[in-house]
Coordinates of C-alpha atoms in Angstrom, one line a residue:
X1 CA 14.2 -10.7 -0.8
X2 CA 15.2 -7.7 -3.1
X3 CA 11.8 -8.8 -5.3
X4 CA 10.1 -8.3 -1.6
X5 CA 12.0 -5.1 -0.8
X6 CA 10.4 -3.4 -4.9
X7 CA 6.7 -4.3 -3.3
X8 CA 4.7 -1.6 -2.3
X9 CA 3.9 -1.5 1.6
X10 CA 0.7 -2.2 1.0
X11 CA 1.7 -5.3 -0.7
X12 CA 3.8 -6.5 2.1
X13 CA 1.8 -5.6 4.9
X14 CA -1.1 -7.7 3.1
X15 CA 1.4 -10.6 2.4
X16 CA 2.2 -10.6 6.1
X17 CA -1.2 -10.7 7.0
X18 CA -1.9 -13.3 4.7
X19 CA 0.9 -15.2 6.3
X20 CA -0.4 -14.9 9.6
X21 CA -4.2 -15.9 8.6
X22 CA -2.5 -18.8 6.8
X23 CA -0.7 -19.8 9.8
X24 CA -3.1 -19.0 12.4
X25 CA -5.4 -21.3 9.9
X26 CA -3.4 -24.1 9.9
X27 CA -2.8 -24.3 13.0
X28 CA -6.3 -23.8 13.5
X29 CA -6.7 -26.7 11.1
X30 CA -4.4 -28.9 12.8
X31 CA -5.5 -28.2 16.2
X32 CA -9.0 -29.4 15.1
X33 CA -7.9 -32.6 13.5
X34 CA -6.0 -33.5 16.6
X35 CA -8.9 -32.5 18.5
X36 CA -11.2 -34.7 17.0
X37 CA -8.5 -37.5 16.7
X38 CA -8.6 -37.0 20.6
X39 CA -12.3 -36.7 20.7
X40 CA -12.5 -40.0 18.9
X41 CA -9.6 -42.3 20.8
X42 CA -11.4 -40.5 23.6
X43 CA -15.4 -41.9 23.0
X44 CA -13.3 -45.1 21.7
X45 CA -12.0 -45.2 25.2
X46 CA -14.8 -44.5 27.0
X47 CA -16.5 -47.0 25.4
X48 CA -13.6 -49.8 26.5
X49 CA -14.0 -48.9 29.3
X50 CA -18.2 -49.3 29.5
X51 CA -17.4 -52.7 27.8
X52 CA -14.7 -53.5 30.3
X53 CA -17.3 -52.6 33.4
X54 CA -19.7 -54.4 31.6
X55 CA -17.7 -57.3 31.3
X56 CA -16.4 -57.3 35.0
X57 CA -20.5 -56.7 35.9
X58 CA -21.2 -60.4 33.2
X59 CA -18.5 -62.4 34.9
X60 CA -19.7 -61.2 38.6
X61 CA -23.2 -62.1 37.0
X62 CA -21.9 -65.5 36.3
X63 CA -20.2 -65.9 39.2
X64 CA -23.5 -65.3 41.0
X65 CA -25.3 -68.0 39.2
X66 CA -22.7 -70.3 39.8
X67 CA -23.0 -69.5 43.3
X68 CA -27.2 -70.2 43.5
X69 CA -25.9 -73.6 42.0
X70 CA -24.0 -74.4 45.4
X71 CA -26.4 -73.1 46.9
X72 CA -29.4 -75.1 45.3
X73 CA -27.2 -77.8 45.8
X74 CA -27.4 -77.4 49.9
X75 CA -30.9 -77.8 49.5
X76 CA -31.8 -74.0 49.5
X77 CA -34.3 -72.3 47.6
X78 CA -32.9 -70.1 45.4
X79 CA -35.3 -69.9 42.8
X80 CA -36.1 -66.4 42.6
X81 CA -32.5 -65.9 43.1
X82 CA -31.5 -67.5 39.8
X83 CA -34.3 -66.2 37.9
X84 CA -33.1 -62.5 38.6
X85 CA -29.3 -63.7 38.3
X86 CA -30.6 -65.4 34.7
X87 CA -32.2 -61.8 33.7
X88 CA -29.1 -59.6 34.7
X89 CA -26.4 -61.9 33.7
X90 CA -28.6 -61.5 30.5
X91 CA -29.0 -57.8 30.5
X92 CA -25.2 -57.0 31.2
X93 CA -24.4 -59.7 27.7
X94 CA -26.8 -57.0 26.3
X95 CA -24.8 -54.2 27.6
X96 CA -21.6 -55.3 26.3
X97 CA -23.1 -55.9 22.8
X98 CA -24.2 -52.4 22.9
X99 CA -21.2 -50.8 24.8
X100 CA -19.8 -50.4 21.4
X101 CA -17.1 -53.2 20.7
X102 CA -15.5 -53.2 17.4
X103 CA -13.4 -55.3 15.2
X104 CA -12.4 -58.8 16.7
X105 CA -13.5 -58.3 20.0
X106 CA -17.0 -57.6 18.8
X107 CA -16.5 -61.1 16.6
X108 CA -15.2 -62.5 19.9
X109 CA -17.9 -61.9 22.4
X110 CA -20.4 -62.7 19.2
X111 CA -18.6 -66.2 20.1
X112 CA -18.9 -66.1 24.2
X113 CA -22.7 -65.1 23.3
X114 CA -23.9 -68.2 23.0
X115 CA -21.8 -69.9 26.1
X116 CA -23.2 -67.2 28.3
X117 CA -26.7 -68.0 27.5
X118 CA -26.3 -71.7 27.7
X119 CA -24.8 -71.6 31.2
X120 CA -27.7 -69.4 32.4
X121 CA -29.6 -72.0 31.0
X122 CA -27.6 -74.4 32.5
X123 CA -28.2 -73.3 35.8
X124 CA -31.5 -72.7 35.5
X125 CA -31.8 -76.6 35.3
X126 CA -29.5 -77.2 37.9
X127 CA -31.1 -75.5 40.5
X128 CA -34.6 -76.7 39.5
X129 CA -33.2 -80.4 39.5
X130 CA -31.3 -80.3 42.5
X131 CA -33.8 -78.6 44.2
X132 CA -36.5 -81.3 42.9
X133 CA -34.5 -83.7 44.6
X134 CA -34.6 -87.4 43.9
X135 CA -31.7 -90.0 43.1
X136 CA -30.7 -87.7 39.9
X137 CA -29.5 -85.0 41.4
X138 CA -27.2 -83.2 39.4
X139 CA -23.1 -83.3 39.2
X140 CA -21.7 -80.2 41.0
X141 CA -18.8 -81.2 38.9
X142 CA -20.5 -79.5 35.8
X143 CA -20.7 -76.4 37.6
X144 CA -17.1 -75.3 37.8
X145 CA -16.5 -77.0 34.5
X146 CA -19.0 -75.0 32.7
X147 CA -18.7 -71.7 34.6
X148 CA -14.7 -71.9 33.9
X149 CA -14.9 -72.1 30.3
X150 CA -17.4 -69.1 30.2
X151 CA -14.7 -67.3 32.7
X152 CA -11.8 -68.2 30.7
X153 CA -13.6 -66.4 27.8
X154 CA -14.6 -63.5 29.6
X155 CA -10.9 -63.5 30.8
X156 CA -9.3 -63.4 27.7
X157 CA -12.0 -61.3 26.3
X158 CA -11.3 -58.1 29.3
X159 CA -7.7 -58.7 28.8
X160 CA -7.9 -58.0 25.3
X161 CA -10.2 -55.3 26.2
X162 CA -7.9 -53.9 28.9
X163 CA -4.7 -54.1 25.9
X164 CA -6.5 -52.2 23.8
X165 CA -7.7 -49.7 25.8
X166 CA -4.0 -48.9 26.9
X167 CA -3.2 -49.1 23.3
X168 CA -5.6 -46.1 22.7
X169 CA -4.1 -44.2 25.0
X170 CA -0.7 -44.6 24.0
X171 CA -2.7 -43.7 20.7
X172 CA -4.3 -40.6 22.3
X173 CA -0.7 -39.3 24.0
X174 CA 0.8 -39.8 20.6
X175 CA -2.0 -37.7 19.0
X176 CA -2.0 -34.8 21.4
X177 CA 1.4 -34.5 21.6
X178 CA 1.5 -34.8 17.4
X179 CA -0.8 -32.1 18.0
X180 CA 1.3 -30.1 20.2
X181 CA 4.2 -30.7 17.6
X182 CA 2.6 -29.7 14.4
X183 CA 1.3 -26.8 16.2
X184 CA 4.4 -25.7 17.2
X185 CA 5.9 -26.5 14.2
X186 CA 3.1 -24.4 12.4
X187 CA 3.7 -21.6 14.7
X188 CA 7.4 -21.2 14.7
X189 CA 7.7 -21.7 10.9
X190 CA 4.6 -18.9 10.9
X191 CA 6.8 -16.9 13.1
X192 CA 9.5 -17.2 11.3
X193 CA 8.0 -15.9 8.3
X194 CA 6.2 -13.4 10.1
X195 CA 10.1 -12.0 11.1
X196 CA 11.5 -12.7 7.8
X197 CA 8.7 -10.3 5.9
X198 CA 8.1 -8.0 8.7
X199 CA 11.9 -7.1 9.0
X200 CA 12.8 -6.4 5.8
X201 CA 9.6 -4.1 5.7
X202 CA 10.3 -2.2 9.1
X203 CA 13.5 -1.6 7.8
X204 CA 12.5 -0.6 4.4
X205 CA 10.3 2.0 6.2
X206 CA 12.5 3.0 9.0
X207 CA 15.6 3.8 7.4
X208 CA 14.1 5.9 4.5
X209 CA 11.8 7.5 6.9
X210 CA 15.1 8.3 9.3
X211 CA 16.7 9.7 5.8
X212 CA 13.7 11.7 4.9
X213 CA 13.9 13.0 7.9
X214 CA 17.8 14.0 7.7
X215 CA 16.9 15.7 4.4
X216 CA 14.0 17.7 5.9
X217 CA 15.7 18.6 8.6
X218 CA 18.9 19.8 6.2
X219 CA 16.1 21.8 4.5
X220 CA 14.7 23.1 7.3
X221 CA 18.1 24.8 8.2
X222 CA 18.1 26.5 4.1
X223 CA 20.5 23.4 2.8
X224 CA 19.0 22.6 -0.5
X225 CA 22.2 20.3 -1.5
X226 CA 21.3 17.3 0.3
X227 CA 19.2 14.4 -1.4
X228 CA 18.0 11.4 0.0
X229 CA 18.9 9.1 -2.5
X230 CA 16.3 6.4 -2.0
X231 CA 15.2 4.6 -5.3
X232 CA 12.8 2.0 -4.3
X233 CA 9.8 1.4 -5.9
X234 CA 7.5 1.4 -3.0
X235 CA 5.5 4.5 -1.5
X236 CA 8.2 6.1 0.0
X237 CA 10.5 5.7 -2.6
X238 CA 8.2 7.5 -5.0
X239 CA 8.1 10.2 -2.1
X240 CA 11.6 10.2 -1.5
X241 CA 12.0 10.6 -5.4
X242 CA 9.5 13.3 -5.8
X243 CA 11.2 15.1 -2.8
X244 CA 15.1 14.7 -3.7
X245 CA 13.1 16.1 -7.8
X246 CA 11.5 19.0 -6.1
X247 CA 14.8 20.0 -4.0
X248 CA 16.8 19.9 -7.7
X249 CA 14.0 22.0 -9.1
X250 CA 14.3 24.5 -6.1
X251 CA 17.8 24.6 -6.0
X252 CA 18.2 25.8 -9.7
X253 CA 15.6 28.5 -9.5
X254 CA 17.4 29.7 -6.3
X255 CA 20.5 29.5 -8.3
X256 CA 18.9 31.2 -11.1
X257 CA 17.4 33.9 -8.8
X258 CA 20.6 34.3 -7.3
X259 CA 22.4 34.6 -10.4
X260 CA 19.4 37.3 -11.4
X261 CA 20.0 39.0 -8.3
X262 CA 23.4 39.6 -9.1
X263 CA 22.5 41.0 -12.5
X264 CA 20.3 43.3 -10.9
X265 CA 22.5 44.5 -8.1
X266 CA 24.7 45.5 -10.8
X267 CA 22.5 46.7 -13.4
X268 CA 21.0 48.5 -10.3
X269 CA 25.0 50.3 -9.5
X270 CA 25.0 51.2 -13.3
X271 CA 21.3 52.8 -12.9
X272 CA 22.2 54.7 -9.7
X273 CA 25.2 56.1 -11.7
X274 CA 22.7 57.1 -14.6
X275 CA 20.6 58.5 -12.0
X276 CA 23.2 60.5 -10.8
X277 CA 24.1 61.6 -14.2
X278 CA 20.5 62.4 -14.9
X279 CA 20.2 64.2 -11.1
X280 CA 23.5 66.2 -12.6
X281 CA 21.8 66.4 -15.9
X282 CA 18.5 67.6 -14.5
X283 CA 20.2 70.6 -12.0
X284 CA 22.0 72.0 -15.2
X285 CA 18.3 71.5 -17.4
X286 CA 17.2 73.3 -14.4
X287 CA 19.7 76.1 -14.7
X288 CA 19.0 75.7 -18.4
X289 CA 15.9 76.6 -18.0
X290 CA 16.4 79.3 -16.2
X291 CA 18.6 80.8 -18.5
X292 CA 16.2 79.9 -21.3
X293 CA 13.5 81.4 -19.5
X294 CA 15.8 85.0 -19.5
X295 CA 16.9 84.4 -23.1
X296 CA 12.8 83.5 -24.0
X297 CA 11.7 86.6 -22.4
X298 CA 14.4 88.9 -24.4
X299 CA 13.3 86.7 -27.5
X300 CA 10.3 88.2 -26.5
X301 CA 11.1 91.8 -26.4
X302 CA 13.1 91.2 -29.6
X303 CA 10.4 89.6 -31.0
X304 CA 8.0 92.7 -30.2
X305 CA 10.3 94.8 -31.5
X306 CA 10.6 92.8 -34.7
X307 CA 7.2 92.6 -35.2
X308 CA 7.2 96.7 -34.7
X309 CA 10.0 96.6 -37.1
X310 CA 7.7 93.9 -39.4
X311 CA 4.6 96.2 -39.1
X312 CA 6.9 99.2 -40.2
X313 CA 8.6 96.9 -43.4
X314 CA 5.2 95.9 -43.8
X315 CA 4.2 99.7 -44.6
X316 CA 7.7 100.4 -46.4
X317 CA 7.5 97.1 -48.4
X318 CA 3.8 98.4 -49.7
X319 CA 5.4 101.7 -50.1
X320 CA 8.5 99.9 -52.2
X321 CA 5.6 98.0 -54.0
X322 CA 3.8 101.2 -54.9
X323 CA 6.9 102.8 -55.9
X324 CA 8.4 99.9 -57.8
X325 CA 5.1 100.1 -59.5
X326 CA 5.8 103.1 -60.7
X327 CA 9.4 102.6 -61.7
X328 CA 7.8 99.6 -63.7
X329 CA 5.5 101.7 -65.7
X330 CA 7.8 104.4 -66.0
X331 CA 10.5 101.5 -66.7
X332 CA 8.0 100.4 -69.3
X333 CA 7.9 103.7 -71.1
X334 CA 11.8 104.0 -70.7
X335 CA 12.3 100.6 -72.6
X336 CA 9.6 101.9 -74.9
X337 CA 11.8 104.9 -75.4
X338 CA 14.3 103.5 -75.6
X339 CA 13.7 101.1 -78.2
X340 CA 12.7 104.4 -79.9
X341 CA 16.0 105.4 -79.3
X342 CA 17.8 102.4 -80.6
X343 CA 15.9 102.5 -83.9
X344 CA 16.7 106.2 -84.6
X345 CA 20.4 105.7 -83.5
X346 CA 20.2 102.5 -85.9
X347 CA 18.9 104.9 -88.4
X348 CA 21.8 106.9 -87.2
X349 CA 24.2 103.9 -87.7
X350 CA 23.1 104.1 -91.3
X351 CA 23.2 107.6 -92.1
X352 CA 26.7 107.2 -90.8
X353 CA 27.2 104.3 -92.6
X354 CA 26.1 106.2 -95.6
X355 CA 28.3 108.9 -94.7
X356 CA 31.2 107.3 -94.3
X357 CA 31.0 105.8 -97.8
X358 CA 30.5 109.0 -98.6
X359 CA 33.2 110.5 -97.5
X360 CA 35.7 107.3 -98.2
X361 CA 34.6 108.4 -101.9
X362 CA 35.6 112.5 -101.3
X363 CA 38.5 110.9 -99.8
X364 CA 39.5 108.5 -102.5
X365 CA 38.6 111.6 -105.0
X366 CA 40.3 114.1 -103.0

C-alpha cells in the first residue's frame, strides 16, 4: 500500500479505472458465457421438447392406425383413413429425426425407425386383407402385439426424452445461478478493489489538501512559521514541498529585512543626530558667514588701502631703485677710491716701515 500511496494521482486514478474496466469486463465476460450457456441448454431444451411433442404426435399416430385396424376389422372402410394415418405417422418419424435429437436417443429412435415403418406397413396390409375379406382374414391378435412393442419404444424413448429435458434444466438453473455467483463474485471482489485503491487515494488527497489549506490559511493571517510537512511523491506532495520551500525562503528574507530594518532605524537615529549636528553646524557656518562677509568687506578696504599703499611702494621702490643706483655707481667709485686709498696707505705702511727701521737705527746709535 505505501508503494500505492508514492504513485502519482494520475497513476492511481488510471489504475482504478483500469480496475473497474477489468471488472466491469469480466463480468461482462462471464455474463456472456453464462448467457450463451443459457442460450444453448435453452435451444437444447426447446428442442426436447419439439422431440417430446413430436413423439407424443408419432405414438397418437400409431395409435390411430391401430385403431383403422379395429376398424377394418368391423368390416369398415377405412382405406383413405389409413393411407393418410400411413403418411402422418410417417411425417411426424420425420419430425423427430429432424427435431434435433442427440447422442443415444438419436441412436435409439435410429433403432424404433424401422419398427415404425414396418407397422405402418403392417397395417396397411391388415386393413386391405381384412377388408378383402375371405377365410384369411387377418389375426387381430397381431395388432396389439405389434402396436405394443412400437409403444413400448416410444415409451421408453419420451421418458428418456422427458429425463433429460429435466436434466437440462437442472443444468440451466445451475448455469444461471453460476452466473449470478461469478458475477457477484466478480463484482464484490471489483468493489472491493475499487475501495481498497480509491481510499487510500481520497485520503492521500484529502488530508494534504485539508493541511494545505491550514498552512494557507496560517499565511493568510502573516504566520510564516507553519509548514505542511507532506513528503509524498505525488502532485501534491511536490506542491506541498515547493510551498513549505517557498515559506522558508520568505521567512528568511523577512527575517533578513527585518534585521536590515533594524540597522536602518538605527543608522537612521545616528543620521538624525548628524543632522542635527550639521543643522547646528550650518546656523554657526551661517553666522560664519556673516561674520566673514564683515571681515571680507574690511579685507576689502584694507586691501584698497594696501594696494594704495602698493601703488605708493611701487613709486618709492623705483625711487629706492633709482637711488640705490646711484649709491652703486657712486659705491663703485668709493671702492675704486678706496682701493686707491689702501694702496697709498700700503705705500704708507712701508714708508713707515722704512721709517721705523730707520729710526730703530738713530735709536740703537743714539
Amino acid at each position: 500500500m505505501s508503494r500505492l500511496t508514492e504513485m502519482g494521482i494520475a497513476k492511481r486514478l488510471t489504475l482504478i479505472v483500469l480496475v473497474g474496466v477489468l471488472a466491469l469486463t469480466a463480468s461482462a465476460i462471464i455474463t456472456m458465457q453464462g448467457q450463451n450457456r443459457v442460450v444453448g441448454q435453452s435451444d437444447r431444451l426447446t428442442s426436447l421438447e419439439s422431440c417430446r411433442g413430436a413423439l407424443n404426435h408419432l405414438d397418437t399416430r400409431q395409435s390411430e392406425l391401430k385403431v383403422d385396424a379395429y376398424r377394418s376389422a368391423l368390416k369398415q372402410d377405412v382405406t383413405q383413413d389409413v393411407v393418410d394415418d400411413v403418411a402422418s405417422a410417417t411425417e411426424a418419424a420425420d419430425a423427430v429425426e429432424a427435431c434435433g435429437l442427440y447422442g443415444p436417443l438419436a441412436a435409439e429412435f435410429g433403432t424404433i425407425r424401422p419398427n415404425v415403418n414396418s407397422f405402418g406397413t403392417f397395417i396397411a396390409d391388415f386393413v386391405r386383407q381384412a377388408l378383402a375379406g375371405g377365410a384369411s382374414a387377418p389375426d387381430t391378435a397381431q395388432i396389439a402385439e405389434r402396436n405394443s412393442a412400437v409403444d413400448d419404444q416410444l415409451g421408453a424413448l419420451n421418458e428418456k426424452v422427458v429425463a433429460e429435458i429435466e436434466r437440462q434444466r437442472v443444468e440451466m438453473d445451475d448455469a444461471v445461478g453460476d452466473t449470478k455467483w461469478a458475477a457477484w463474485i466478480v463484482g464484490v471482489v471489483g468493489l472491493l478493489l475499487l475501495i481498497a485503491l480509491s481510499v487510500p487515494l481520497a485520503r492521500s488527497i484529502l488530508r494534504p489538501v485539508q493541511r494545505l489549506g491550514q498552512v494557507i490559511a496560517a499565511l493568510a493571517e502573516g504566520d510564516l512559521t507553519q509548514r505542511s510537512g507532506i513528503t509524498t511523491r505525488d502532485e501534491l506532495g511536490r506542491m506541498a514541498v515547493g510551498l513549505d520551500t517557498a515559506l522558508a525562503a520568505i521567512h528568511r528574507s523577512l527575517t533578513t529585512i527585518g534585521q536590515n530594518a533594524e540597522t536602518l532605524a538605527s543608522s537612521a537615529t545616528e543620521l538624525s543626530a548628524v543632522a542635527g549636528q550639521i543643522a547646528t553646524a550650518a546656523h554657526d557656518t551661517d553666522a560664519q558667514t556673516s561674520s566673514a562677509s564683515n571681515e571680507a568687506e574690511e579685507i576689502s578696504r584694507n586691501v584698497q588701502t594696501v594696494a594704495a599703499g602698493s601703488e605708493e611702494m611701487g613709486l618709492s621702490i623705483r625711487e629706492i631703485s633709482r637711488n640705490t643706483s646711484e649709491a652703486a655707481q657712486i659705491a663703485a667709485i668709493a671702492v675704486a677710491e678706496a682701493a686707491q686709498a689702501t694702496e697709498t696707505v700700503r705705500q704708507l705702511g712701508e714708508s713707515s716701515a722704512e721709517i721705523g727701521n730707520v729710526i730703530k737705527l738713530i735709536t740703537s746709535i743714539a
